[in-house]
Amino acid sequence: EAGVTQFPSHSVIEKGQTVTLRCDPISGHDNLYWYRRVMGKEIKFLLHFVKESKQDESGMPNNRFLAERTGGTYSTLKVQPAELEDSGVYFCASSQGAGTWGDNEQFFGPGTRLTVL
Amino acid sequence: AQSVSQHNHHVILSEAASLELGCNYSYGGTVNLFWYVQYPGQHLQLLLKYFSGDPLVKGIKGFEAEFIKSKFSFNLRKPSVQWSDTAEYFCAVKVNWNAGNMLTFGGGTRLMVKP
């Protein structure tokens, strides 16, 4: 069974440009999460999809970040325009079930390392 | 809001030494607790988790952790580390006060095991 995949693995862009990150969850997983780790800091939650709906987007830093999950399958996270402080590793995770509390292990992807120059 | 503290940012041990990584969280209600590990060049993967029941939980690769509710702690232990345990370890908490499943992570501990 394929795990969570993310594309690209690395992205280097200039300040002001746009970048789109993609996450493909494990097939059949209703829950999809985005997290971010800025260098030297902890991994922080960005948002949570249940199927195609945003369940919780309380961690999104500002309106330059837009996440979508069309059809409840893969998800994209767009940063427009990118700023220097957006640099970091963006992780995607997925878990089974539509329930919000319970033994639903989150499986993580390898992350996308974003560098904004 | 809940938070998670990992007190050791870097730990260096020799093979066969015992390991204990500290993790404390700040939340007074019911929690689920996790330890994740990221080996060099690999994904974050789950080492072990606590949901309820026996506060001493055993995970993969000989790791265990003990939930001490009175101390808000969930320390990770291994009696004898190996070179292959070199990795970054993350403690995480999930709380049930909201409808979401978000994990709150600690800052991570980088473990280097010298052969």
PDB file of C-alpha atoms in Angstrom, chain A residues 47-57 60 65-69 76:
ATOM      1  CA  LEU A  47      -5.416  22.744   8.738  1.00  0.00           C
ATOM      2  CA  HIS A  48      -7.526  19.610   8.606  1.00  0.00           C
ATOM      3  CA  PHE A  49      -9.806  18.346   5.834  1.00  0.00           C
ATOM      4  CA  VAL A  50     -12.494  15.731   6.271  1.00  0.00           C
ATOM      5  CA  LYS A  51     -13.083  14.558   2.738  1.00  0.00           C
ATOM      6  CA  GLU A  52     -13.399  17.794   0.757  1.00  0.00           C
ATOM      7  CA  SER A  53     -14.482  19.999   3.662  1.00  0.00           C
ATOM      8  CA  LYS A  54     -12.234  22.118   5.838  1.00  0.00           C
ATOM      9  CA  GLN A  55     -12.810  20.862   9.372  1.00  0.00           C
ATOM     10  CA  ASP A  56     -10.325  23.136  11.079  1.00  0.00           C
ATOM     11  CA  GLU A  57      -8.156  25.831   9.515  1.00  0.00           C
ATOM     12  CA  MET A  60      -3.332  28.837   8.734  1.00  0.00           C
ATOM     13  CA  PHE A  65      -2.151  30.451   2.200  1.00  0.00           C
ATOM     14  CA  LEU A  66      -4.928  28.622   0.381  1.00  0.00           C
ATOM     15  CA  ALA A  67      -5.618  24.932   0.761  1.00  0.00           C
ATOM     16  CA  GLU A  68      -7.975  22.874  -1.352  1.00  0.00           C
ATOM     17  CA  ARG A  69      -9.003  19.258  -1.536  1.00  0.00           C
ATOM     18  CA  THR A  76      -2.941  21.393  -2.657  1.00  0.00           C
TER      19      THR A  76
END
